[in-house]
Tab-separated table of C-alpha atoms and ligand atoms in Angstrom:
chain	number	residue	atom	x	y	z
O	649	MET	CA	-3.588	-23.634	3.231
O	650	ALA	CA	-4.260	-20.008	2.337
O	651	SER	CA	-1.157	-17.911	2.077
O	652	ALA	CA	0.118	-15.034	0.023
O	653	ALA	CA	2.178	-17.487	-2.020
O	654	ALA	CA	-0.793	-19.804	-2.591
O	655	ALA	CA	-2.877	-16.838	-3.737
O	656	GLY	CA	-0.326	-16.311	-6.503
O	657	ASP	CA	1.929	-13.483	-7.457
O	658	GLY	CA	-0.821	-11.481	-9.086
O	659	GLN	CA	-3.650	-11.453	-6.545
O	660	PHE	CA	-4.337	-8.503	-4.234
O	661	LYS	CA	-7.065	-7.311	-1.895
O	662	LEU	CA	-8.780	-4.025	-2.823
O	663	SER	CA	-11.414	-4.005	-0.055
O	664	GLN	CA	-13.406	-6.494	2.054
O	665	THR	CA	-15.520	-7.354	-0.993
O	666	SER	CA	-13.232	-6.797	-3.946
O	667	VAL	CA	-10.043	-8.432	-5.288
O	668	LEU	CA	-7.552	-7.493	-7.978
O	669	LYS	CA	-6.019	-10.153	-10.220
O	670	ILE	CA	-3.109	-9.361	-12.508
O	671	ASN	CA	-2.529	-11.821	-15.349
O	672	LYS	CA	-0.746	-12.017	-18.674
O	673	GLY	CA	-2.834	-12.738	-21.734
O	674	ASP	CA	-5.106	-11.622	-24.544
O	675	ILE	CA	-8.026	-9.566	-23.272
O	676	THR	CA	-10.266	-10.675	-26.166
O	677	GLN	CA	-10.353	-14.199	-24.668
O	678	TRP	CA	-11.234	-13.105	-21.128
O	679	PHE	CA	-14.574	-13.748	-19.450
O	680	ILE	CA	-15.957	-14.881	-16.101
O	681	ASP	CA	-19.680	-15.610	-16.485
O	682	GLY	CA	-20.708	-14.125	-19.856
O	683	SER	CA	-23.439	-12.030	-18.214
O	684	SER	CA	-22.043	-9.631	-15.609
O	685	ASP	CA	-18.529	-9.273	-17.004
O	686	ALA	CA	-16.902	-6.574	-19.149
O	687	ILE	CA	-13.598	-5.989	-20.889
O	688	VAL	CA	-12.256	-2.479	-21.272
O	689	ASN	CA	-11.328	-1.320	-24.766
O	690	PRO	CA	-8.539	1.309	-24.968
O	691	ALA	CA	-10.202	3.095	-27.875
O	692	ASN	CA	-9.925	6.442	-29.617
O	693	GLN	CA	-12.467	9.268	-29.584
O	694	ARG	CA	-14.192	8.149	-32.802
O	695	MET	CA	-14.849	4.680	-31.295
O	696	LEU	CA	-14.870	2.935	-34.677
O	697	GLY	CA	-11.859	0.670	-34.172
O	698	GLY	CA	-8.116	1.098	-34.601
O	699	GLY	CA	-4.879	-0.761	-33.923
O	700	GLY	CA	-3.570	-2.488	-30.793
O	701	ALA	CA	-6.075	-3.934	-28.328
O	702	ASP	CA	-8.898	-1.910	-29.940
O	703	GLY	CA	-8.322	-3.617	-33.292
O	704	ALA	CA	-8.113	-7.057	-31.683
O	705	ILE	CA	-11.338	-6.469	-29.720
O	706	HIS	CA	-13.254	-5.340	-32.817
O	707	ARG	CA	-11.998	-8.327	-34.839
O	708	ALA	CA	-13.007	-10.766	-32.109
O	709	ALA	CA	-16.409	-9.154	-31.439
O	710	GLY	CA	-17.392	-9.003	-35.107
O	711	PRO	CA	-18.917	-6.142	-37.150
O	712	GLU	CA	-21.879	-5.679	-34.804
O	713	LEU	CA	-19.552	-4.017	-32.315
O	714	ARG	CA	-18.663	-1.294	-34.821
O	715	GLU	CA	-22.369	-0.816	-35.579
O	716	ALA	CA	-23.132	-0.411	-31.860
O	717	CYS	CA	-20.263	2.063	-31.492
O	718	PHE	CA	-21.460	4.002	-34.529
O	719	LYS	CA	-24.819	4.504	-32.755
O	720	VAL	CA	-23.162	6.212	-29.768
O	721	PRO	CA	-24.011	9.886	-30.408
O	722	GLU	CA	-21.196	12.241	-31.338
O	723	VAL	CA	-20.636	14.998	-28.778
O	724	GLN	CA	-18.516	16.923	-31.312
O	725	PRO	CA	-17.817	16.022	-34.925
O	726	GLY	CA	-15.776	12.813	-34.828
O	727	VAL	CA	-15.934	12.479	-31.027
O	728	ARG	CA	-18.159	9.811	-29.485
O	729	CYS	CA	-16.045	9.289	-26.370
O	730	PRO	CA	-13.970	12.240	-25.136
O	731	THR	CA	-10.649	11.446	-23.442
O	732	GLY	CA	-11.203	10.104	-19.919
O	733	GLU	CA	-14.864	9.132	-20.458
O	734	ALA	CA	-16.368	5.645	-20.892
O	735	LYS	CA	-19.209	4.138	-22.970
O	736	ILE	CA	-20.658	0.611	-22.738
O	737	THR	CA	-21.828	-1.730	-25.513
O	738	PRO	CA	-22.618	-5.449	-25.676
O	739	GLY	CA	-19.701	-7.809	-26.380
O	740	PHE	CA	-21.363	-9.569	-29.361
O	741	LYS	CA	-19.092	-12.486	-30.384
O	742	LEU	CA	-16.704	-11.936	-27.475
O	743	PRO	CA	-16.914	-14.348	-24.533
O	744	ALA	CA	-17.375	-11.373	-22.173
O	745	SER	CA	-20.894	-9.927	-22.155
O	746	HIS	CA	-19.946	-6.239	-22.379
O	747	VAL	CA	-17.266	-3.900	-23.688
O	748	ILE	CA	-16.555	-0.650	-21.863
O	749	HIS	CA	-14.839	1.692	-24.302
O	750	THR	CA	-12.623	4.375	-22.858
O	751	VAL	CA	-10.062	6.779	-24.250
O	752	GLY	CA	-6.813	7.235	-22.404
O	753	PRO	CA	-4.543	10.255	-22.843
O	754	ILE	CA	-1.883	10.577	-25.545
O	755	TYR	CA	1.030	10.989	-23.145
O	756	ASP	CA	2.986	13.574	-25.123
O	757	SER	CA	0.113	15.860	-26.040
O	758	ASP	CA	-2.434	15.657	-23.194
O	759	LYS	CA	-2.345	18.724	-20.888
O	760	ASP	CA	-2.838	16.550	-17.798
O	761	PRO	CA	-2.069	12.905	-18.674
O	762	LYS	CA	-2.285	11.762	-15.054
O	763	GLY	CA	-5.733	13.329	-14.544
O	764	SER	CA	-7.000	11.970	-17.863
O	765	LEU	CA	-5.751	8.438	-17.158
O	766	ARG	CA	-7.294	8.549	-13.690
O	767	ASN	CA	-10.618	9.655	-15.225
O	768	ALA	CA	-10.490	6.790	-17.723
O	769	TYR	CA	-10.145	4.144	-14.976
O	770	LYS	CA	-12.630	5.894	-12.677
O	771	ASN	CA	-15.302	6.309	-15.363
O	772	CYS	CA	-14.946	2.680	-16.499
O	773	LEU	CA	-15.669	1.573	-12.930
O	774	THR	CA	-18.610	4.004	-12.651
O	775	VAL	CA	-20.162	2.757	-15.906
O	776	ALA	CA	-19.543	-0.836	-14.787
O	777	LYS	CA	-21.406	-0.277	-11.508
O	778	GLU	CA	-24.305	1.471	-13.278
O	779	ASN	CA	-24.689	-1.659	-15.434
O	780	ASN	CA	-24.362	-4.223	-12.620
O	781	ILE	CA	-21.020	-5.479	-13.879
O	782	LYS	CA	-19.350	-7.597	-11.182
O	783	TYR	CA	-16.201	-8.605	-13.075
O	784	ILE	CA	-14.126	-6.236	-15.184
O	785	ALA	CA	-10.848	-6.701	-17.081
O	786	PHE	CA	-8.568	-3.810	-17.995
O	787	PRO	CA	-5.619	-3.689	-20.384
O	788	ALA	CA	-2.797	-1.202	-19.716
O	789	ILE	CA	-4.714	1.834	-21.035
O	790	SER	CA	-2.495	4.304	-22.979
O	791	CYS	CA	0.616	2.082	-22.649
O	792	GLY	CA	0.774	1.187	-26.358
O	793	VAL	CA	0.204	3.605	-29.230
O	794	PHE	CA	-0.522	6.447	-26.753
O	795	GLY	CA	2.953	6.185	-25.199
O	796	TYR	CA	2.349	6.390	-21.426
O	797	PRO	CA	5.407	5.258	-19.387
O	798	TYR	CA	4.561	1.937	-17.731
O	799	GLY	CA	5.608	2.742	-14.154
O	800	GLU	CA	3.689	6.020	-14.035
O	801	ALA	CA	0.665	4.387	-15.666
O	802	ALA	CA	0.693	1.530	-13.138
O	803	THR	CA	0.669	3.963	-10.203
O	804	VAL	CA	-2.345	5.851	-11.585
O	805	ALA	CA	-4.166	2.658	-12.601
O	806	LEU	CA	-3.750	0.817	-9.304
O	807	SER	CA	-4.397	3.770	-6.984
O	808	THR	CA	-7.549	4.766	-8.908
O	809	ILE	CA	-8.891	1.205	-8.908
O	810	LYS	CA	-8.196	0.882	-5.185
O	811	GLU	CA	-10.220	4.056	-4.623
O	812	PHE	CA	-13.245	3.257	-6.801
O	813	ALA	CA	-13.561	-0.561	-7.088
O	814	ASN	CA	-15.858	-0.947	-4.053
O	815	ASP	CA	-18.914	-2.685	-5.627
O	816	ILE	CA	-17.003	-4.715	-8.224
O	817	THR	CA	-16.299	-8.299	-7.083
O	818	GLU	CA	-13.186	-8.840	-9.212
O	819	VAL	CA	-11.044	-6.358	-11.091
O	820	HIS	CA	-8.593	-8.008	-13.494
O	821	PHE	CA	-5.671	-6.741	-15.503
O	822	VAL	CA	-4.978	-8.797	-18.622
O	823	LEU	CA	-1.570	-7.657	-19.804
O	824	PHE	CA	-0.062	-8.523	-23.135
O	825	SER	CA	3.645	-8.223	-22.439
O	826	ASP	CA	6.022	-9.591	-19.795
O	827	ASP	CA	7.571	-6.201	-19.078
O	828	ILE	CA	4.233	-4.482	-18.384
O	829	TYR	CA	3.108	-7.454	-16.262
O	830	ASP	CA	6.294	-7.217	-14.153
O	831	VAL	CA	5.867	-3.456	-13.616
O	832	TRP	CA	2.209	-3.921	-12.612
O	833	VAL	CA	2.911	-6.688	-10.087
O	834	LYS	CA	5.832	-4.773	-8.547
O	835	LYS	CA	3.714	-1.620	-8.197
O	836	ALA	CA	0.743	-3.553	-6.800
O	837	LYS	CA	3.006	-5.053	-4.122
O	838	GLU	CA	3.989	-1.498	-3.139
O	839	LEU	CA	0.493	0.006	-3.201
O	840	LEU	CA	-1.915	-2.821	-2.281
O	841	GLN	CA	-2.329	-5.547	0.315
O	842	VAL	CA	-1.591	-9.093	-0.875
N	1394	AR6	N1	-4.940	-8.045	-24.990
N	1394	AR6	C1	-4.399	-7.341	-23.976
N	1394	AR6	N2	-3.590	-6.267	-24.170
N	1394	AR6	C2	-3.306	-5.946	-25.451
N	1394	AR6	C3	-3.826	-6.638	-26.569
N	1394	AR6	C4	-4.690	-7.738	-26.298
N	1394	AR6	N3	-5.241	-8.454	-27.287
N	1394	AR6	N4	-3.338	-6.051	-27.702
N	1394	AR6	C5	-2.535	-5.031	-27.302
N	1394	AR6	N5	-2.514	-4.978	-25.952
N	1394	AR6	P1	-2.939	0.101	-27.251
N	1394	AR6	P2	-3.430	2.805	-26.209
N	1394	AR6	C6	-1.785	-4.052	-25.052
N	1394	AR6	O1	-2.010	0.617	-28.275
N	1394	AR6	O2	-1.994	3.011	-25.912
N	1394	AR6	C7	-5.564	2.078	-30.975
N	1394	AR6	O3	-5.236	2.333	-32.307
N	1394	AR6	C8	-0.644	-3.276	-25.635
N	1394	AR6	O4	0.522	-4.100	-25.663
N	1394	AR6	O5	-3.924	-0.952	-27.632
N	1394	AR6	O6	-4.455	3.237	-25.190
N	1394	AR6	C9	-6.835	2.818	-30.545
N	1394	AR6	O7	-7.773	2.896	-31.592
N	1394	AR6	C10	-0.509	-2.151	-24.613
N	1394	AR6	O8	0.221	-2.585	-23.481
N	1394	AR6	O9	-3.824	1.288	-26.579
N	1394	AR6	C11	-6.311	4.171	-30.161
N	1394	AR6	O10	-6.145	5.009	-31.294
N	1394	AR6	C12	-1.952	-1.904	-24.173
N	1394	AR6	O11	-2.691	-3.044	-24.632
N	1394	AR6	C13	-4.954	3.881	-29.566
N	1394	AR6	O12	-4.544	2.631	-30.145
N	1394	AR6	C14	-2.573	-0.658	-24.736
N	1394	AR6	O13	-2.053	-0.434	-26.041
N	1394	AR6	C15	-5.019	3.685	-28.072
N	1394	AR6	O14	-3.704	3.561	-27.579
C-alpha cells in the first residue's frame, strides 16, 4: 500500500514528473543507470581537486578526471569554474556516468552567499538538462570546508531544486553526516510535499 510512511522518510514530490530522495551515504558510490546519471562535485574554482567530497570524487574517478578538468578553459588565471557556475565531465572510473562540477560560496567571504548557492544548484540542473541527465545526486554544497550553516543551506538547496528540477526524473541528496541528513529531511518536510 502506498503511503507517506511506505515511501520512506526521505522521499518527496517535486513535480508531477520529478521526485527528490534524501539519503545518507558516500556520493562516490552513487549511480542509477551509468548512462544518464551525474554526481555533483563541490569543487573549487581551479577544478583540479581538493579535500572533502572533491578529493574523494577525484580519488574514485582516477587521474583521467583531473585531465578532463584541466582541459576546461580558464576564464581568468586559475579560474575554470567561477563561483555559482557548473561544468560537466565524464565520470571515468566512477559508477555514475558524469560529474557536474560546481563551486559553492565561501560563506564568510562571499558578498551574496545565498545568491551564489542558489546559482550553484540552478546551474547544475541547467547543465544536467542540456546533457540529457535524468538522475542527479547532490552533496550538501558549501557545508564542509566552505562553512555554510546547514539550515540556511538546506532552505536554499531545496527551494532552488523545487523551482528548477522539472525535466529531471530523480534528484537525490547523498549526505555524509547524520546531522546534515536530519536538517535536510526536516526542511524538506516543511518546504515540499511528501
Ligand atoms: N560523499 C558525500 N558527501 C561528502 C563526502 C562524500 N564522499 N565527503 C564529504 N562530504 P566539502 P564545500 C560532505 O568540504 O564546503 C574542497 O577542498 C561534507 O561532509 O566537500 O563546498 C574543494 O576543493 C560536507 O557536508 O565542500 C573546495 O576547495 C559536504 O560534503 C572546498 O572543499 C561538502 O563539504 C569546497 O567546500
